[in-house]
Amino acid sequence: MSQISVRQLEKVFRVAERQPGFWGAVRSLAHRRYREVKALHGVDFDIEPGELVGYIGPNGAGKSTTIKILSGILTPSGGECQVNGLSPWRDRARHVARIGVVFGQRSQLWWDLPVIESFDLLRDIYATPPKQHARVLEELAELLHLEPLFDTPVRQLSLGQRARCDLAASLLHRPDILFLDEPTIGLDAPSRLAVREFIRRQNRESGITVLLTSHDMGDIEALCERVMVINDGMLLLDGPMDSLRSPRYRERRVVVEFEEGETLSAEHRALAEGDGNRAEFRVAENAPAFVAELSARYRIRDLIVEHPPIEEIVRDLYHSASA
């Protein structure tokens, strides 16, 4: 039996509509109108114990709605799902004791309390035995370098520090499933790498099942062997990470700033976008060889190689599915 099983999951939100301006607001009080927004359209998937799955798509695709249903925060409009054999919204008390959840834009820590007091409150909320809590906290503090932060109020933490504390908070009660919704959003590069490494270790060494949503393809490629793509509430792709590495998605955007006085050959000028000493190239295959060729022929001040934006990948998948 799968650890997470989702069948024909639906979610419809009823959204109030209001005409603009003061009189529009007054009319809306007397004659309120609503429209329905379908956030999920018959989503199906299974996740096995110990998997680390990336769940990607543009804003409004349905990722966070799925996470909130799986964590018991929302009740679906239709369909069914089981997590550890429990219905997240019907068996919420038992369910939340076995999962950890991190929302990158929201903290589960108490804003004005020192970090250690938030951890103590979570110990009481989850009724974790004191000895187990102390042992787990010591382990997490060492892995995430948290001890210097224990006496700091949460509101005084940097974004990266708070992200590390939120990860620890989600794992203090030893869950076997971790739902991560944009856990690295807004983090600087060192903090992002630290969070990625911690997630990888928890999955590989502790066997925690992870469902990760992120707009950062670096997170997905660094951590996930399997990826699910959703757009407009419909699951478009569910397969190994290599399924996003077809010839179309191997394309890279190479941005080059040349030294003053460099002139591109006619061949490279035909491939480039931009003007002056800055040029952009779209490279379909073998980007390293193309970069090596540029470096050998021109004096380069700066160079960046980027993945195609995730929105482009999802857009192409959506158009392919609609064709």
CSV table of C-alpha atoms in Angstrom, one decimal:
chain,number,residue,atom,x,y,z
A,1,MET,CA,0.0,0.0,0.0
A,2,SER,CA,1.3,3.5,-0.9
A,3,GLN,CA,2.1,5.8,1.9
A,4,ILE,CA,0.3,8.6,0.1
A,5,SER,CA,-2.6,7.7,-2.2
A,6,VAL,CA,-4.6,10.4,-4.1
A,7,ARG,CA,-7.6,9.6,-6.3
A,8,GLN,CA,-9.6,12.0,-8.4
A,9,LEU,CA,-8.9,14.9,-6.0
A,10,GLU,CA,-11.0,18.0,-6.6
A,11,LYS,CA,-11.1,21.4,-4.9
A,12,VAL,CA,-13.5,24.2,-5.8
A,13,PHE,CA,-13.2,27.6,-4.1
A,14,ARG,CA,-16.2,30.0,-4.0
A,15,VAL,CA,-14.9,33.5,-4.5
A,16,ALA,CA,-16.9,36.7,-3.9
A,17,GLU,CA,-17.0,39.2,-6.7
A,18,ARG,CA,-17.3,43.0,-6.2
A,19,GLN,CA,-17.7,45.8,-8.6
A,20,PRO,CA,-15.0,48.5,-8.3
A,21,GLY,CA,-15.5,51.8,-6.4
A,22,PHE,CA,-17.5,52.8,-3.4
A,23,TRP,CA,-20.9,52.2,-4.9
A,24,GLY,CA,-19.8,48.9,-6.2
A,25,ALA,CA,-18.9,47.9,-2.6
A,26,VAL,CA,-22.3,49.1,-1.4
A,27,ARG,CA,-24.1,47.1,-4.1
A,28,SER,CA,-22.1,44.0,-3.3
A,29,LEU,CA,-23.3,44.2,0.3
A,30,ALA,CA,-26.9,43.9,-0.9
A,31,HIS,CA,-26.4,41.6,-3.9
A,32,ARG,CA,-23.3,39.5,-3.3
A,33,ARG,CA,-22.2,37.5,-6.3
A,34,TYR,CA,-19.9,34.6,-6.3
A,35,ARG,CA,-17.9,32.7,-8.9
A,36,GLU,CA,-16.4,29.2,-8.6
A,37,VAL,CA,-12.6,28.7,-9.1
A,38,LYS,CA,-11.6,25.1,-9.6
A,39,ALA,CA,-8.2,24.7,-8.1
A,40,LEU,CA,-7.8,20.9,-8.6
A,41,HIS,CA,-9.3,18.8,-11.4
A,42,GLY,CA,-9.2,15.0,-10.7
A,43,VAL,CA,-5.6,14.7,-9.5
A,44,ASP,CA,-4.2,11.2,-9.1
A,45,PHE,CA,-0.9,10.0,-7.7
A,46,ASP,CA,0.8,7.6,-5.3
A,47,ILE,CA,3.9,8.2,-3.3
A,48,GLU,CA,5.8,5.3,-1.7
A,49,PRO,CA,7.7,5.4,1.7
A,50,GLY,CA,11.1,7.1,1.4
A,51,GLU,CA,10.5,8.8,-1.9
A,52,LEU,CA,11.5,12.5,-2.4
A,53,VAL,CA,9.1,13.9,-5.0
A,54,GLY,CA,9.2,17.3,-6.6
A,55,TYR,CA,5.8,19.0,-7.3
A,56,ILE,CA,6.2,21.9,-9.7
A,57,GLY,CA,4.1,24.3,-11.6
A,58,PRO,CA,3.4,28.1,-12.0
A,59,ASN,CA,1.7,30.2,-9.4
A,60,GLY,CA,-2.0,29.2,-9.0
A,61,ALA,CA,-1.4,25.8,-10.5
A,62,GLY,CA,-2.8,23.9,-7.4
A,63,LYS,CA,0.5,22.9,-5.6
A,64,SER,CA,-0.2,24.6,-2.3
A,65,THR,CA,-3.9,23.5,-2.4
A,66,THR,CA,-2.7,19.9,-2.7
A,67,ILE,CA,-0.3,20.3,0.2
A,68,LYS,CA,-3.0,21.8,2.4
A,69,ILE,CA,-5.4,19.0,1.6
A,70,LEU,CA,-2.7,16.3,2.3
A,71,SER,CA,-1.8,18.0,5.6
A,72,GLY,CA,-5.5,18.3,6.7
A,73,ILE,CA,-5.8,22.1,6.5
A,74,LEU,CA,-8.3,22.0,3.7
A,75,THR,CA,-11.2,19.6,2.9
A,76,PRO,CA,-11.5,18.6,-0.8
A,77,SER,CA,-14.6,19.1,-2.8
A,78,GLY,CA,-14.4,15.7,-4.3
A,79,GLY,CA,-12.2,12.6,-4.6
A,80,GLU,CA,-10.3,10.8,-1.9
A,81,CYS,CA,-6.8,10.6,-0.4
A,82,GLN,CA,-5.1,8.5,2.2
A,83,VAL,CA,-1.9,9.4,4.1
A,84,ASN,CA,-0.5,6.7,6.2
A,85,GLY,CA,-3.8,5.0,5.9
A,86,LEU,CA,-5.7,8.0,7.4
A,87,SER,CA,-7.9,10.6,5.8
A,88,PRO,CA,-6.1,13.9,6.5
A,89,TRP,CA,-9.3,15.9,7.2
A,90,ARG,CA,-11.4,13.2,8.9
A,91,ASP,CA,-8.6,11.9,11.1
A,92,ARG,CA,-6.8,15.2,11.6
A,93,ALA,CA,-5.6,14.7,15.2
A,94,ARG,CA,-4.0,11.4,14.5
A,95,HIS,CA,-2.8,12.5,11.1
A,96,VAL,CA,-0.9,15.6,12.1
A,97,ALA,CA,1.1,13.7,14.7
A,98,ARG,CA,2.8,11.8,11.9
A,99,ILE,CA,3.6,14.5,9.4
A,100,GLY,CA,5.7,17.7,9.3
A,101,VAL,CA,4.8,20.7,7.2
A,102,VAL,CA,6.9,23.8,6.2
A,103,PHE,CA,5.4,26.7,4.3
A,104,GLY,CA,8.2,28.9,3.1
A,105,GLN,CA,6.2,32.2,3.5
A,106,ARG,CA,4.8,31.4,6.9
A,107,SER,CA,6.4,30.4,10.2
A,108,GLN,CA,5.0,28.0,12.7
A,109,LEU,CA,7.1,29.6,15.4
A,110,TRP,CA,5.8,32.2,17.9
A,111,TRP,CA,6.9,35.6,16.7
A,112,ASP,CA,7.8,37.2,20.0
A,113,LEU,CA,9.2,34.1,21.8
A,114,PRO,CA,12.8,32.9,21.8
A,115,VAL,CA,13.3,30.0,19.5
A,116,ILE,CA,13.8,27.5,22.4
A,117,GLU,CA,10.5,28.4,23.9
A,118,SER,CA,8.7,27.8,20.6
A,119,PHE,CA,10.3,24.3,20.5
A,120,ASP,CA,9.2,23.7,24.1
A,121,LEU,CA,5.6,24.6,23.2
A,122,LEU,CA,5.7,22.2,20.2
A,123,ARG,CA,6.9,19.5,22.6
A,124,ASP,CA,3.8,20.0,24.7
A,125,ILE,CA,1.4,20.3,21.7
A,126,TYR,CA,2.6,17.0,20.2
A,127,ALA,CA,2.9,15.4,23.7
A,128,THR,CA,6.5,14.3,22.9
A,129,PRO,CA,8.2,12.5,25.8
A,130,PRO,CA,10.8,14.9,27.3
A,131,LYS,CA,13.8,12.6,26.8
A,132,GLN,CA,12.9,12.0,23.2
A,133,HIS,CA,12.4,15.7,22.6
A,134,ALA,CA,15.8,16.5,24.1
A,135,ARG,CA,17.5,13.9,22.1
A,136,VAL,CA,15.9,14.9,18.8
A,137,LEU,CA,16.4,18.6,19.5
A,138,GLU,CA,20.1,18.0,20.2
A,139,GLU,CA,20.5,16.2,16.9
A,140,LEU,CA,18.7,18.8,14.9
A,141,ALA,CA,20.5,21.7,16.6
A,142,GLU,CA,23.8,20.1,15.6
A,143,LEU,CA,22.8,19.4,12.0
A,144,LEU,CA,21.3,22.9,11.5
A,145,HIS,CA,23.6,24.9,13.7
A,146,LEU,CA,20.8,26.2,15.8
A,147,GLU,CA,22.2,26.5,19.3
A,148,PRO,CA,23.4,30.1,19.0
A,149,LEU,CA,19.8,31.0,18.0
A,150,PHE,CA,18.0,29.4,20.9
A,151,ASP,CA,17.6,32.6,23.0
A,152,THR,CA,16.8,34.9,20.0
A,153,PRO,CA,13.2,36.0,19.5
A,154,VAL,CA,11.9,34.6,16.2
A,155,ARG,CA,11.1,38.1,14.9
A,156,GLN,CA,14.9,39.0,15.1
A,157,LEU,CA,16.0,36.0,13.0
A,158,SER,CA,17.1,36.4,9.4
A,159,LEU,CA,15.1,34.7,6.7
A,160,GLY,CA,17.7,31.9,6.5
A,161,GLN,CA,17.9,31.4,10.2
A,162,ARG,CA,14.1,31.2,10.5
A,163,ALA,CA,14.0,28.7,7.6
A,164,ARG,CA,16.4,26.4,9.5
A,165,CYS,CA,14.4,26.8,12.7
A,166,ASP,CA,11.1,26.0,10.9
A,167,LEU,CA,12.7,22.8,9.5
A,168,ALA,CA,13.7,21.8,13.0
A,169,ALA,CA,10.2,22.6,14.3
A,170,SER,CA,8.6,20.4,11.7
A,171,LEU,CA,10.8,17.4,12.7
A,172,LEU,CA,10.8,17.6,16.5
A,173,HIS,CA,8.0,15.0,16.8
A,174,ARG,CA,9.8,12.6,14.4
A,175,PRO,CA,7.3,12.5,11.6
A,176,ASP,CA,7.6,10.0,8.7
A,177,ILE,CA,6.3,12.4,6.0
A,178,LEU,CA,7.5,16.0,5.4
A,179,PHE,CA,5.5,18.4,3.2
A,180,LEU,CA,7.6,21.3,2.0
A,181,ASP,CA,6.0,24.2,0.3
A,182,GLU,CA,8.6,26.6,-1.1
A,183,PRO,CA,11.0,26.0,1.8
A,184,THR,CA,13.9,28.0,0.2
A,185,ILE,CA,11.9,31.0,-1.1
A,186,GLY,CA,13.9,34.2,-0.6
A,187,LEU,CA,17.0,32.5,0.9
A,188,ASP,CA,20.5,33.5,-0.1
A,189,ALA,CA,22.7,30.9,-1.8
A,190,PRO,CA,24.5,29.6,1.4
A,191,SER,CA,21.2,29.2,3.3
A,192,ARG,CA,19.5,27.5,0.3
A,193,LEU,CA,22.4,25.0,0.0
A,194,ALA,CA,22.3,24.3,3.7
A,195,VAL,CA,18.5,23.6,3.6
A,196,ARG,CA,18.9,21.4,0.5
A,197,GLU,CA,21.6,19.3,2.2
A,198,PHE,CA,19.5,18.9,5.3
A,199,ILE,CA,16.5,17.8,3.4
A,200,ARG,CA,18.6,15.3,1.4
A,201,ARG,CA,20.1,13.9,4.6
A,202,GLN,CA,16.7,13.5,6.3
A,203,ASN,CA,15.4,11.6,3.3
A,204,ARG,CA,18.4,9.3,2.8
A,205,GLU,CA,19.5,8.7,6.4
A,206,SER,CA,16.2,8.8,8.2
A,207,GLY,CA,13.9,7.5,5.4
A,208,ILE,CA,11.5,10.4,5.7
A,209,THR,CA,9.1,10.7,2.7
A,210,VAL,CA,9.3,14.2,1.2
A,211,LEU,CA,6.9,16.1,-1.1
A,212,LEU,CA,8.6,19.3,-2.2
A,213,THR,CA,7.1,22.2,-4.1
A,214,SER,CA,9.5,24.8,-5.5
A,215,HIS,CA,9.8,27.4,-8.3
A,216,ASP,CA,13.6,26.9,-8.0
A,217,MET,CA,14.6,24.2,-10.5
A,218,GLY,CA,17.9,24.0,-8.7
A,219,ASP,CA,16.0,22.6,-5.6
A,220,ILE,CA,14.2,20.1,-7.7
A,221,GLU,CA,17.2,18.9,-9.7
A,222,ALA,CA,19.4,18.7,-6.7
A,223,LEU,CA,17.0,16.7,-4.6
A,224,CYS,CA,14.4,14.8,-6.6
A,225,GLU,CA,14.5,11.7,-8.6
A,226,ARG,CA,10.8,12.0,-9.5
A,227,VAL,CA,8.8,15.0,-10.5
A,228,MET,CA,5.1,15.8,-10.9
A,229,VAL,CA,4.0,18.8,-13.0
A,230,ILE,CA,0.7,20.5,-12.4
A,231,ASN,CA,-1.0,23.4,-14.2
A,232,ASP,CA,-4.5,24.7,-13.9
A,233,GLY,CA,-5.3,22.1,-11.3
A,234,MET,CA,-4.5,19.2,-13.7
A,235,LEU,CA,-1.5,16.8,-13.4
A,236,LEU,CA,0.4,16.9,-16.7
A,237,LEU,CA,3.4,14.8,-15.9
A,238,ASP,CA,4.4,12.2,-13.3
A,239,GLY,CA,7.7,10.5,-13.8
A,240,PRO,CA,11.4,10.4,-13.3
A,241,MET,CA,13.4,13.6,-13.4
A,242,ASP,CA,14.8,12.6,-16.8
A,243,SER,CA,11.3,13.1,-18.2
A,244,LEU,CA,12.1,16.9,-18.0
A,245,ARG,CA,15.4,16.4,-19.8
A,246,SER,CA,14.1,15.8,-23.3
A,247,PRO,CA,15.9,17.7,-26.0
A,248,ARG,CA,13.5,20.7,-25.5
A,249,TYR,CA,14.2,20.9,-21.8
A,250,ARG,CA,17.9,20.5,-22.1
A,251,GLU,CA,17.9,24.0,-23.6
A,252,ARG,CA,20.0,26.5,-21.6
A,253,ARG,CA,20.1,30.3,-21.7
A,254,VAL,CA,23.7,31.5,-21.8
A,255,VAL,CA,24.2,35.2,-20.9
A,256,VAL,CA,27.6,36.6,-21.7
A,257,GLU,CA,29.2,40.0,-21.0
A,258,PHE,CA,32.2,40.5,-23.2
A,259,GLU,CA,35.2,42.7,-22.5
A,260,GLU,CA,35.3,46.1,-24.2
A,261,GLY,CA,36.2,46.0,-27.9
A,262,GLU,CA,35.2,42.3,-28.5
A,263,THR,CA,33.3,41.8,-31.8
A,264,LEU,CA,31.3,38.6,-32.4
A,265,SER,CA,31.8,36.6,-35.5
A,266,ALA,CA,28.9,36.6,-38.0
A,267,GLU,CA,28.1,33.0,-36.9
A,268,HIS,CA,27.7,33.9,-33.3
A,269,ARG,CA,26.0,37.3,-34.0
A,270,ALA,CA,23.3,35.4,-35.8
A,271,LEU,CA,22.6,33.3,-32.7
A,272,ALA,CA,22.8,36.1,-30.2
A,273,GLU,CA,20.1,38.4,-28.7
A,274,GLY,CA,21.2,41.7,-27.1
A,275,ASP,CA,23.4,44.6,-28.0
A,276,GLY,CA,26.7,46.2,-26.9
A,277,ASN,CA,29.0,43.9,-24.9
A,278,ARG,CA,26.1,41.8,-23.6
A,279,ALA,CA,24.6,38.9,-25.5
A,280,GLU,CA,22.2,36.0,-24.8
A,281,PHE,CA,22.2,32.6,-26.5
A,282,ARG,CA,19.7,29.8,-26.5
A,283,VAL,CA,21.7,26.5,-26.5
A,284,ALA,CA,19.6,23.4,-27.3
A,285,GLU,CA,22.3,20.8,-26.5
A,286,ASN,CA,25.8,20.6,-25.0
A,287,ALA,CA,25.9,24.0,-23.3
A,288,PRO,CA,29.4,23.2,-21.8
A,289,ALA,CA,30.9,22.8,-25.2
A,290,PHE,CA,29.3,26.1,-26.4
A,291,VAL,CA,30.6,27.9,-23.4
A,292,ALA,CA,34.1,26.5,-23.9
A,293,GLU,CA,34.0,27.7,-27.6
A,294,LEU,CA,33.0,31.2,-26.5
A,295,SER,CA,35.7,31.3,-23.9
A,296,ALA,CA,38.4,30.2,-26.3
A,297,ARG,CA,37.4,32.8,-29.0
A,298,TYR,CA,36.5,35.9,-26.9
A,299,ARG,CA,37.6,37.8,-23.8
A,300,ILE,CA,34.7,37.3,-21.4
A,301,ARG,CA,34.0,39.5,-18.3
A,302,ASP,CA,31.1,37.5,-17.0
A,303,LEU,CA,29.0,34.5,-18.0
A,304,ILE,CA,25.8,32.9,-16.6
A,305,VAL,CA,24.2,29.6,-17.7
A,306,GLU,CA,20.5,29.3,-16.7
A,307,HIS,CA,17.8,26.7,-17.0
A,308,PRO,CA,14.7,27.6,-19.0
A,309,PRO,CA,12.1,29.1,-16.6
A,310,ILE,CA,9.9,26.5,-15.0
A,311,GLU,CA,6.9,28.4,-16.4
A,312,GLU,CA,8.2,27.7,-20.0
A,313,ILE,CA,8.5,24.0,-19.3
A,314,VAL,CA,5.0,23.8,-17.8
A,315,ARG,CA,3.5,25.9,-20.6
A,316,ASP,CA,5.0,23.6,-23.2
A,317,LEU,CA,3.7,20.5,-21.3
A,318,TYR,CA,0.3,22.2,-21.1
A,319,HIS,CA,0.1,23.0,-24.8
A,320,SER,CA,1.2,19.4,-25.6
A,321,ALA,CA,-1.5,18.0,-23.4
A,322,SER,CA,-4.1,20.2,-24.9
A,323,ALA,CA,-3.1,19.5,-28.5
